[in-house]
XYZ file of N, CA, C and O in Angstrom:
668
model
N -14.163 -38.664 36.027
C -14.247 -37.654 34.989
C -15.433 -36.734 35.273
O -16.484 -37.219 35.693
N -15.297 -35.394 35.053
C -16.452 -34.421 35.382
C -17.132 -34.254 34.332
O -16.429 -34.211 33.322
N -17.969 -34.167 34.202
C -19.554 -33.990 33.061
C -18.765 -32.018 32.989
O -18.324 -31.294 33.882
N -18.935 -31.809 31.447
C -18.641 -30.461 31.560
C -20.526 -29.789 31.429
O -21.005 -28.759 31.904
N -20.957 -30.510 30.881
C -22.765 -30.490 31.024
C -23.487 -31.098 30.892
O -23.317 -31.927 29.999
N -24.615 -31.130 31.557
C -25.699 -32.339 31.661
C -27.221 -31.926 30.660
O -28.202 -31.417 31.200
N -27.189 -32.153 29.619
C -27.930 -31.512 28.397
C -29.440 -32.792 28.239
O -29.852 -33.494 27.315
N -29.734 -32.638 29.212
C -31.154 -34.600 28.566
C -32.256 -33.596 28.022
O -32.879 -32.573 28.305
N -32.059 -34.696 26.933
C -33.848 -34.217 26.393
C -34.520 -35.538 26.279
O -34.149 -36.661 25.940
N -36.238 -34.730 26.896
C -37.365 -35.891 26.569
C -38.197 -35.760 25.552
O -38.154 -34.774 24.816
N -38.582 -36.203 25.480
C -39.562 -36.131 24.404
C -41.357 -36.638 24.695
O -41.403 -37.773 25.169
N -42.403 -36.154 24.539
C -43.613 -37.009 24.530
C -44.086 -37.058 23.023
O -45.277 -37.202 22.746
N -43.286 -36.957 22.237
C -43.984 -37.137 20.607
C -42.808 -38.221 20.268
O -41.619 -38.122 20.571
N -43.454 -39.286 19.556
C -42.371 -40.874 18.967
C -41.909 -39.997 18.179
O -42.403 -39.102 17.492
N -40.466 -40.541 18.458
C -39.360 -40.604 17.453
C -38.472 -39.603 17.361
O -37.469 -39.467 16.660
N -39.252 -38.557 18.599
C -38.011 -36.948 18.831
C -36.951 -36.756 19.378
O -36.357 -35.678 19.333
N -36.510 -37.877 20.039
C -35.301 -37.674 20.311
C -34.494 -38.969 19.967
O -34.208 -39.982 20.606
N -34.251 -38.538 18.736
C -33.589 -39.796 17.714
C -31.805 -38.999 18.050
O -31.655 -37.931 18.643
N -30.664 -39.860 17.491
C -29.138 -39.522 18.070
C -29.591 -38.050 17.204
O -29.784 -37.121 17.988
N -29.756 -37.749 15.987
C -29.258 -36.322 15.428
C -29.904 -35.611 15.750
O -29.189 -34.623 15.585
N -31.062 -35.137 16.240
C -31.434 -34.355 17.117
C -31.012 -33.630 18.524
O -30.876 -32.527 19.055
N -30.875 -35.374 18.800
C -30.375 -34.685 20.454
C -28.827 -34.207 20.495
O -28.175 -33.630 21.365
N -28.440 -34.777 18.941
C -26.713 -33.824 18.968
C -26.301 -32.521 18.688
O -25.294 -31.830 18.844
N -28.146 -32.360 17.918
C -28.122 -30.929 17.235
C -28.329 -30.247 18.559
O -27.554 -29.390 18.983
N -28.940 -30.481 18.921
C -29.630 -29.764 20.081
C -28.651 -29.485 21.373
O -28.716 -28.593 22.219
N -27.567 -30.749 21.194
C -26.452 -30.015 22.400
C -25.591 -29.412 22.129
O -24.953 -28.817 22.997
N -25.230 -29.345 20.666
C -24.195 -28.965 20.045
C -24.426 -27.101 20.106
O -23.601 -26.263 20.471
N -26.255 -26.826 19.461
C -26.477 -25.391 19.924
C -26.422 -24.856 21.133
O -26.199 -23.671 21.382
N -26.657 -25.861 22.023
C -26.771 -25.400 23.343
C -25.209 -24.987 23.798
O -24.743 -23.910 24.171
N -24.684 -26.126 23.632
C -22.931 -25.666 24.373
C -22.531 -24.997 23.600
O -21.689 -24.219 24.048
N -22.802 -24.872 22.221
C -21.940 -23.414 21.710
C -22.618 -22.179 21.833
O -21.898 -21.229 21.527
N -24.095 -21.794 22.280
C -24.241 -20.737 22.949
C -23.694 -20.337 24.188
O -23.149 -19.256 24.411
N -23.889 -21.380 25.080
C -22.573 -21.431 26.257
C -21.615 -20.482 26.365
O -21.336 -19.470 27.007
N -21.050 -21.470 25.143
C -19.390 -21.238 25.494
C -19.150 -19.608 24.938
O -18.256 -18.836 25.285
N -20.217 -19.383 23.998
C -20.214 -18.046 23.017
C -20.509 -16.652 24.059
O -20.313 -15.458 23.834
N -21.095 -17.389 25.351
C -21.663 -16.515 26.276
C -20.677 -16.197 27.046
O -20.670 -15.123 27.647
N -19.521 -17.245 27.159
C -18.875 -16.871 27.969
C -18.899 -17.887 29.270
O -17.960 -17.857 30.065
N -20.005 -18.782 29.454
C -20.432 -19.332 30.718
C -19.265 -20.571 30.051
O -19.075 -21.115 28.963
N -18.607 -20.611 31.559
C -17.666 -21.493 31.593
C -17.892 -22.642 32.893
O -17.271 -23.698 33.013
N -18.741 -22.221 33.625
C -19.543 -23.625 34.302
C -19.777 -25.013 33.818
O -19.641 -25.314 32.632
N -20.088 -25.759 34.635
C -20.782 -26.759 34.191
C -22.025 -26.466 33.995
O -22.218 -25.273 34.226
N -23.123 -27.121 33.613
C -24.378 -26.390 33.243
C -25.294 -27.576 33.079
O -24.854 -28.625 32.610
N -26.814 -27.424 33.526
C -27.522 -29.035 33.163
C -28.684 -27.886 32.672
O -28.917 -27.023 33.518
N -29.268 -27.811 31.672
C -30.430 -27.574 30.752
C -31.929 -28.908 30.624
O -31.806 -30.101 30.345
N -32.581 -28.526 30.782
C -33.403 -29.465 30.808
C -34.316 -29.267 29.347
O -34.972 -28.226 29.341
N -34.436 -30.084 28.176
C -35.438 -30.107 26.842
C -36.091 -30.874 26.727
O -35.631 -32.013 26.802
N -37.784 -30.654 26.435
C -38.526 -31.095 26.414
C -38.972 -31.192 25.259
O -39.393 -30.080 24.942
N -39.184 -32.277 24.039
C -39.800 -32.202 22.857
C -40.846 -32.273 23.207
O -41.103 -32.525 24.385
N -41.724 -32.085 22.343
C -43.227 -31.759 22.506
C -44.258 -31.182 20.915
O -43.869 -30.976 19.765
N -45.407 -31.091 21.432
C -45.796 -30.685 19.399
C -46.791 -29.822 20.359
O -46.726 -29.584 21.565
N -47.812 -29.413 19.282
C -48.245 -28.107 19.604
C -49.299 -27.626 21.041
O -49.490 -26.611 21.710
N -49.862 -29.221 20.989
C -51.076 -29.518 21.699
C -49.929 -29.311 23.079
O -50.006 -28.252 23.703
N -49.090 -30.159 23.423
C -48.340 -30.470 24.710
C -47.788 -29.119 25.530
O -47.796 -28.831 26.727
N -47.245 -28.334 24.186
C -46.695 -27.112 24.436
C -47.401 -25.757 24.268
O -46.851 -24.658 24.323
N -48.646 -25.994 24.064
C -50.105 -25.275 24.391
C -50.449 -25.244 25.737
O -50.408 -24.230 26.433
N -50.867 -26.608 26.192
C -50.855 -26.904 27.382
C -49.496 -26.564 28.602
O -49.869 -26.487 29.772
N -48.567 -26.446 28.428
C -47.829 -25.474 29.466
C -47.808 -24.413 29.087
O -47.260 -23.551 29.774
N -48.232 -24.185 28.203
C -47.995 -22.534 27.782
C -49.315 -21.981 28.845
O -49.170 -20.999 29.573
N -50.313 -22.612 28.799
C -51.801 -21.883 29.576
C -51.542 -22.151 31.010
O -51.958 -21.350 31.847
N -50.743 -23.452 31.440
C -50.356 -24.124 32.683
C -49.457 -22.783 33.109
O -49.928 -22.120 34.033
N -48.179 -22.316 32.504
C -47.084 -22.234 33.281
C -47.335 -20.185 33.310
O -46.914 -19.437 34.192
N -48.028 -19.829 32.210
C -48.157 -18.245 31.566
C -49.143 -17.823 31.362
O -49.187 -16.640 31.024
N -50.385 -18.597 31.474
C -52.136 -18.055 31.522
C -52.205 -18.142 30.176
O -53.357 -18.229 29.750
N -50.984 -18.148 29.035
C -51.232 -17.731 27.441
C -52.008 -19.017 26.728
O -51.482 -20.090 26.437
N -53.387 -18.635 26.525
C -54.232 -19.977 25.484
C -53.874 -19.779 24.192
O -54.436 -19.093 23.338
N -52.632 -20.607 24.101
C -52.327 -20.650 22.119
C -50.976 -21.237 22.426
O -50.128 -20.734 23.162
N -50.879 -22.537 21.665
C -49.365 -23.052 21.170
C -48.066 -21.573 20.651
O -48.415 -20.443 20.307
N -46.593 -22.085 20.756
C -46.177 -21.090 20.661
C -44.731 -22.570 20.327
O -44.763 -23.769 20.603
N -43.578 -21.664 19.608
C -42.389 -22.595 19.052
C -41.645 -22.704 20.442
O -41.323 -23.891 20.510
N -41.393 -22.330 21.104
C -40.481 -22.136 22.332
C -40.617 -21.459 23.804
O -40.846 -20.252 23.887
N -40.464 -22.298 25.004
C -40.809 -21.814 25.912
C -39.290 -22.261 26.730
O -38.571 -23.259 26.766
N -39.296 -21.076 27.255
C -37.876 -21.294 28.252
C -38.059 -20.888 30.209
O -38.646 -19.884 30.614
N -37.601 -21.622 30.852
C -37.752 -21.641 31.992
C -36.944 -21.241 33.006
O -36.553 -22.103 33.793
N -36.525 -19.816 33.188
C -34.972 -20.239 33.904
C -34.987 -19.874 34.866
O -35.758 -18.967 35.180
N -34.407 -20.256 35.453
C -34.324 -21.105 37.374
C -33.416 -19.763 37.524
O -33.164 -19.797 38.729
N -32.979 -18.968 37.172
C -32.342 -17.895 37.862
C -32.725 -16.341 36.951
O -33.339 -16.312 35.884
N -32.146 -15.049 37.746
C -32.473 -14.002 36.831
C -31.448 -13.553 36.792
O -31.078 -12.689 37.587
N -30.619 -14.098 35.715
C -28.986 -13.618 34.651
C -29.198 -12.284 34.352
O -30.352 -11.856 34.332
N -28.138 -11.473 34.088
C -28.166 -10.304 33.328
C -27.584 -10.645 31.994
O -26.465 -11.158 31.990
N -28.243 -10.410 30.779
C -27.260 -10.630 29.068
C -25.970 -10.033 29.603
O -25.691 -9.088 30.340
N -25.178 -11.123 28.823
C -24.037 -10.418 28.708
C -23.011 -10.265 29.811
O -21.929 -9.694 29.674
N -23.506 -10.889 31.027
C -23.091 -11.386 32.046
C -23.182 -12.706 32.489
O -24.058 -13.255 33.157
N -21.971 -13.199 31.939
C -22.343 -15.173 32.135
C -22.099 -15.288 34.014
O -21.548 -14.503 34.787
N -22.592 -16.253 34.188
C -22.488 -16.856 35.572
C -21.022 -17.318 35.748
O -20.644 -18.236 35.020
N -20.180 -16.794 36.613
C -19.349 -17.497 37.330
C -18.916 -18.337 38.267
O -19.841 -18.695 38.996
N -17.784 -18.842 38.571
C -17.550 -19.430 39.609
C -17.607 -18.674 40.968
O -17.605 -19.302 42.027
N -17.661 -17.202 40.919
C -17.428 -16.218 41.684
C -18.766 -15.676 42.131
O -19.118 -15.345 43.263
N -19.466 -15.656 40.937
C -21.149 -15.127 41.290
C -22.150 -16.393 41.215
O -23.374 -16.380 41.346
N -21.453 -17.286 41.015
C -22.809 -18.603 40.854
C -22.482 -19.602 41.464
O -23.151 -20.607 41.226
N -20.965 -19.754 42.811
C -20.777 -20.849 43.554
C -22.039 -21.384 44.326
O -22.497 -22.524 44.408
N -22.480 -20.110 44.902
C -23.715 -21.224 45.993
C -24.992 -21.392 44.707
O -25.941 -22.049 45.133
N -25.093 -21.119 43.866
C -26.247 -21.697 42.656
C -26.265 -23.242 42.268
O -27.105 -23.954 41.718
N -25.008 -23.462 42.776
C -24.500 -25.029 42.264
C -25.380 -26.205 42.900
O -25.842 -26.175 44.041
N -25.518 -27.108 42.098
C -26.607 -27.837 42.934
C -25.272 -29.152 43.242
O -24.066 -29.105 42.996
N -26.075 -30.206 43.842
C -25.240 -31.132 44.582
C -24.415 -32.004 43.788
O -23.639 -32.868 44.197
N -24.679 -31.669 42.590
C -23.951 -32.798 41.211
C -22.782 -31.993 40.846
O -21.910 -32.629 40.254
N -22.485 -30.401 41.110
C -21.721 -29.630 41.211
C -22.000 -28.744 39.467
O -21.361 -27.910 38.826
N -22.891 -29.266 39.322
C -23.676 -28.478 37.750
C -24.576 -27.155 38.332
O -25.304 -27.173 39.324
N -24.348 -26.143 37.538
C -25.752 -24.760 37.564
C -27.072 -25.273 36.974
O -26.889 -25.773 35.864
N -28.041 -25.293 37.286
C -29.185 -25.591 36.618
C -29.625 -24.208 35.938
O -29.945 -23.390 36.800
N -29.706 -23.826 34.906
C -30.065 -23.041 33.933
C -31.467 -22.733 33.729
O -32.056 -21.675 33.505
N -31.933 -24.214 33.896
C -33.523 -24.018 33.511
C -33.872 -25.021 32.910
O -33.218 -26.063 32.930
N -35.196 -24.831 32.142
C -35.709 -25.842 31.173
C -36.532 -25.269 29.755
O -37.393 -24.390 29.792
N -36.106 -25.910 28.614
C -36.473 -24.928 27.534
C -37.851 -26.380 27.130
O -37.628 -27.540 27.476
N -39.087 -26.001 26.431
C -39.933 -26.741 25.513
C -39.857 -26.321 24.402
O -39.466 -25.160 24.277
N -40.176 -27.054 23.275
C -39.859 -26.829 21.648
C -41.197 -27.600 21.016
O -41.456 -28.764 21.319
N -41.596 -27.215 20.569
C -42.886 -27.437 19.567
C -42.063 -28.059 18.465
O -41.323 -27.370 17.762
N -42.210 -29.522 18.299
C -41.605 -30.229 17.295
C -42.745 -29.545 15.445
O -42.425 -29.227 14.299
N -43.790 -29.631 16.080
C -44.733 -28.959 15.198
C -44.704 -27.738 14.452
O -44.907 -27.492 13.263
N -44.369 -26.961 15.543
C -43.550 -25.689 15.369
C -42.870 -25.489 14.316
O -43.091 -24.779 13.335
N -41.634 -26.477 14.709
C -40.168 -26.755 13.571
C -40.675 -26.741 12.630
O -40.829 -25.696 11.998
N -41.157 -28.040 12.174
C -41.474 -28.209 10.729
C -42.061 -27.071 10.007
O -41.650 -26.697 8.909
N -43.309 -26.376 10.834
C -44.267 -25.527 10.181
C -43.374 -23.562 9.765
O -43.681 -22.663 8.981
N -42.191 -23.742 10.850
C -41.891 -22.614 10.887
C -40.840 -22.832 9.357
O -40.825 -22.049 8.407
N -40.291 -23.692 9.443
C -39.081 -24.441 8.368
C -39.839 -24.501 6.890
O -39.252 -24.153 5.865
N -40.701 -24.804 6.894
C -41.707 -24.408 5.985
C -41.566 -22.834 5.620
O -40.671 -22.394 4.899
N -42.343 -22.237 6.082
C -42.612 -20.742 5.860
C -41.563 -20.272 5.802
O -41.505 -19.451 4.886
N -40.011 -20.461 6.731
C -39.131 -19.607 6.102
C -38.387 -19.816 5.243
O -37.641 -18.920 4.849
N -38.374 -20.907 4.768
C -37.906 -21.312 3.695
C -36.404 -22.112 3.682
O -35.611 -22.275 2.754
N -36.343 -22.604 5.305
C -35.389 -23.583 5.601
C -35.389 -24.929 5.896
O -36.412 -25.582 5.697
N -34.461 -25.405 6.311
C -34.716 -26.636 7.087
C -35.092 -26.838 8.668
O -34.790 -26.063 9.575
N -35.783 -27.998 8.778
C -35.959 -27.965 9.947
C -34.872 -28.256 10.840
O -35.253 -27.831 11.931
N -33.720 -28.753 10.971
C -32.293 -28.705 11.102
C -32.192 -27.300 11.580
O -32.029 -27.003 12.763
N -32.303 -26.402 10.545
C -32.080 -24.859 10.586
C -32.912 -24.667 12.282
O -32.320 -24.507 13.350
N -34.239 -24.739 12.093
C -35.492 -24.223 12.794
C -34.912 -24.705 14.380
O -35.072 -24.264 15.517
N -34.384 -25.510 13.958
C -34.185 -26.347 15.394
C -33.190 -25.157 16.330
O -33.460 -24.274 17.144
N -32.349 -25.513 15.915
C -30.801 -25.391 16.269
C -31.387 -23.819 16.522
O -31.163 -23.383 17.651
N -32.025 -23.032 15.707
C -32.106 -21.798 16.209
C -33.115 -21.574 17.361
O -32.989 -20.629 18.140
N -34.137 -22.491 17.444
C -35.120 -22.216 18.549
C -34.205 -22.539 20.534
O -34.341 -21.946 21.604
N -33.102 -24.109 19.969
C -32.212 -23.852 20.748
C -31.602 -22.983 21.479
O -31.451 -22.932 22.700
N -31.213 -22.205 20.525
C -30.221 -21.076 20.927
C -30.821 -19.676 21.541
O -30.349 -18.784 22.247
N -32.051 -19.913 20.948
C -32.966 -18.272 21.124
C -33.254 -18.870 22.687
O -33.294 -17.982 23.538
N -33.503 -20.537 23.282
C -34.486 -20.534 24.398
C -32.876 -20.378 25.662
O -32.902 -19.839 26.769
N -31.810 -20.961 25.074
C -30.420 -21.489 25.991
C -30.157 -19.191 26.340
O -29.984 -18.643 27.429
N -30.242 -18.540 24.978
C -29.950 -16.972 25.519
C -31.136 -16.272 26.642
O -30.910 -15.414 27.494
N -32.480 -16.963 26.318
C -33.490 -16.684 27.364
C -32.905 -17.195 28.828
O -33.286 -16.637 29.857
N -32.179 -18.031 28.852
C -31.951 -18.687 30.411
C -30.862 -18.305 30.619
O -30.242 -18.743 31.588
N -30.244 -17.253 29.655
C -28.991 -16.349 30.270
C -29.239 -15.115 30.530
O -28.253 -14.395 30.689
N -30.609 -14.495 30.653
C -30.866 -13.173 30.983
C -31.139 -12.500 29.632
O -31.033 -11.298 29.875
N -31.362 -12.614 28.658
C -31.676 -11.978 27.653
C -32.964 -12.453 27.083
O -33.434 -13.579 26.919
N -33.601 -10.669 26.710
C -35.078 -11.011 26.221
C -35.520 -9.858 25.097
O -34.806 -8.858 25.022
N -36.906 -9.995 24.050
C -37.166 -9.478 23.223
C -38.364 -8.983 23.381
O -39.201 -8.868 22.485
N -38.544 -8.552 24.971
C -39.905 -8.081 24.931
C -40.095 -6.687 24.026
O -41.113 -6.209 23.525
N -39.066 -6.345 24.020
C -39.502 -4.808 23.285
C -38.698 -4.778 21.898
O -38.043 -5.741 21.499
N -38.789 -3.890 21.394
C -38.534 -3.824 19.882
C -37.318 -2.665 19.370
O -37.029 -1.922 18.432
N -36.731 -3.228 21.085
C -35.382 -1.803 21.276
C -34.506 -2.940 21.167
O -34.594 -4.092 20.740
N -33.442 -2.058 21.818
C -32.085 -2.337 22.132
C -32.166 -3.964 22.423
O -31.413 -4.657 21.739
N -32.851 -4.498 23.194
C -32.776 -5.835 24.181
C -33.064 -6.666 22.751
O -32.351 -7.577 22.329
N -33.915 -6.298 22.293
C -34.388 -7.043 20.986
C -32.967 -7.441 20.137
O -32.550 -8.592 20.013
N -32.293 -6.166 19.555
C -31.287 -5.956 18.716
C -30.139 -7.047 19.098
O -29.509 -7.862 18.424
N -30.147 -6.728 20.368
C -28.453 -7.603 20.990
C -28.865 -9.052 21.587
O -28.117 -9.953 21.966
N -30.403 -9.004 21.555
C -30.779 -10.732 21.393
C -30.079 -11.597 20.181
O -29.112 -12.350 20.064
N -31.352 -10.939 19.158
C -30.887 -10.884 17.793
C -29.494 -11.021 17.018
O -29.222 -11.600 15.967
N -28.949 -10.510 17.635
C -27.122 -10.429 17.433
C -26.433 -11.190 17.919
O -25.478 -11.648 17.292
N -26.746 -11.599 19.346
C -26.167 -12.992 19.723
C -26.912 -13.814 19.301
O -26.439 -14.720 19.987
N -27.796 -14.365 18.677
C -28.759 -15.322 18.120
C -27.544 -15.452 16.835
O -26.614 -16.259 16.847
N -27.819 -14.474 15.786
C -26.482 -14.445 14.478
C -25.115 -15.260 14.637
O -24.773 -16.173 13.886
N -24.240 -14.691 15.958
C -23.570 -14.970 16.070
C -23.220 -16.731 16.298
O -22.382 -17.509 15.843
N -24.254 -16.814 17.165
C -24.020 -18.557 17.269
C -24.311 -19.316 16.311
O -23.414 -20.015 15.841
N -25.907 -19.394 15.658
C -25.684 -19.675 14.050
C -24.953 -19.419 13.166
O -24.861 -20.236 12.250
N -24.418 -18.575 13.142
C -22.921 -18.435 12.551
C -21.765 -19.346 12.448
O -21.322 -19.855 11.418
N -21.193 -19.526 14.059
C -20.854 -20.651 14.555
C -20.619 -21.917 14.551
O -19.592 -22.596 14.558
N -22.082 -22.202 14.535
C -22.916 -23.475 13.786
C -22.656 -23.719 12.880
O -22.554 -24.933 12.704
N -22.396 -22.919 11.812
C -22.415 -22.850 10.803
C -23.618 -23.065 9.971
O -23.590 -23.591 8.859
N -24.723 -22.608 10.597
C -25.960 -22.735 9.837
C -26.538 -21.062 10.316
O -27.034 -20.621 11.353
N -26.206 -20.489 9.073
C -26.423 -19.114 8.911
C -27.782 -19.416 8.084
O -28.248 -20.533 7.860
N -28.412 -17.926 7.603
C -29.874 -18.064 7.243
C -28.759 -17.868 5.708
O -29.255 -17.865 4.581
């Protein structure tokens, strides 16, 4: 039987990758996926972590000194809106016959504190930091406060939507 994706998360904070987490967490991931269009197999790599851990790669991996909710890593440079194919991403394939995407970190600390302030759940916080880090490792970004921002933003909606965990 073929793995349609290889989704592991670790954790260095007790108790973060309990079953409903790590279901939430694949469940956003493959339905951004599939929402993208990427019809590959796919292995994502998640790292739980709290603020201190994900401070520390943040200064390690980006020079940036300050914790932050989400850091994404991706092993290739996607265009939005252009999923990877079998056609444009055969030799990307690694030897398990999966695309490696990348690797996203999540500030478990983050969650709670952001879930707080906006006035959701951390359930909510999650599933969306998911989805914002899985569209970063498909070529889409919010450095600016244009267009790229907007149609981040919009595919972000759409998959919470999905989810069925709208704001």
């Amino acid at each position: 039987m073929r793995k349609t994706h290889y989704l592991p998360v670790t954790a260095d904070v007790p108790g973060a990758t309990n079953q409903p987490t790590c279901a939430l967490l694949r469940k956003a991931i493959k339905t951004a996926l599939r929402l993208e269009g990427v019809t590959l197999p796919c292995e994502v790599d998640v790292l739980l972590t709290n603020d201190a851990g994900i401070h520390q790669i943040n200064l390690d991996m980006r020079r940036v000194d300050r914790p932050t909710d989400v850091l994404s890593f991706p092993e290739f440079d996607f265009k939005p809106s252009e999923p990877p194919t079998a056609e444009t991403a055969g030799d990307l394939l690694d030897s398990t016959g999966l695309l490696p995407l990348g690797d996203m970190v999540i500030s478990m600390e983050r969650v709670s504190a952001q879930a707080r302030e906006y006035g959701h759940s951390k359930r909510r916080e999650l599933a969306y930091l998911a989805v914002h880090s899985t569209l970063h490792l498909l070529g889409y970004d919010h450095m600016d406060e244009g267009a790229m921002k907007a149609q981040m933003r919009a595919r972000e909606d759409a998959v919470m939507e999905e989810l069925g965990i709208s704001r």
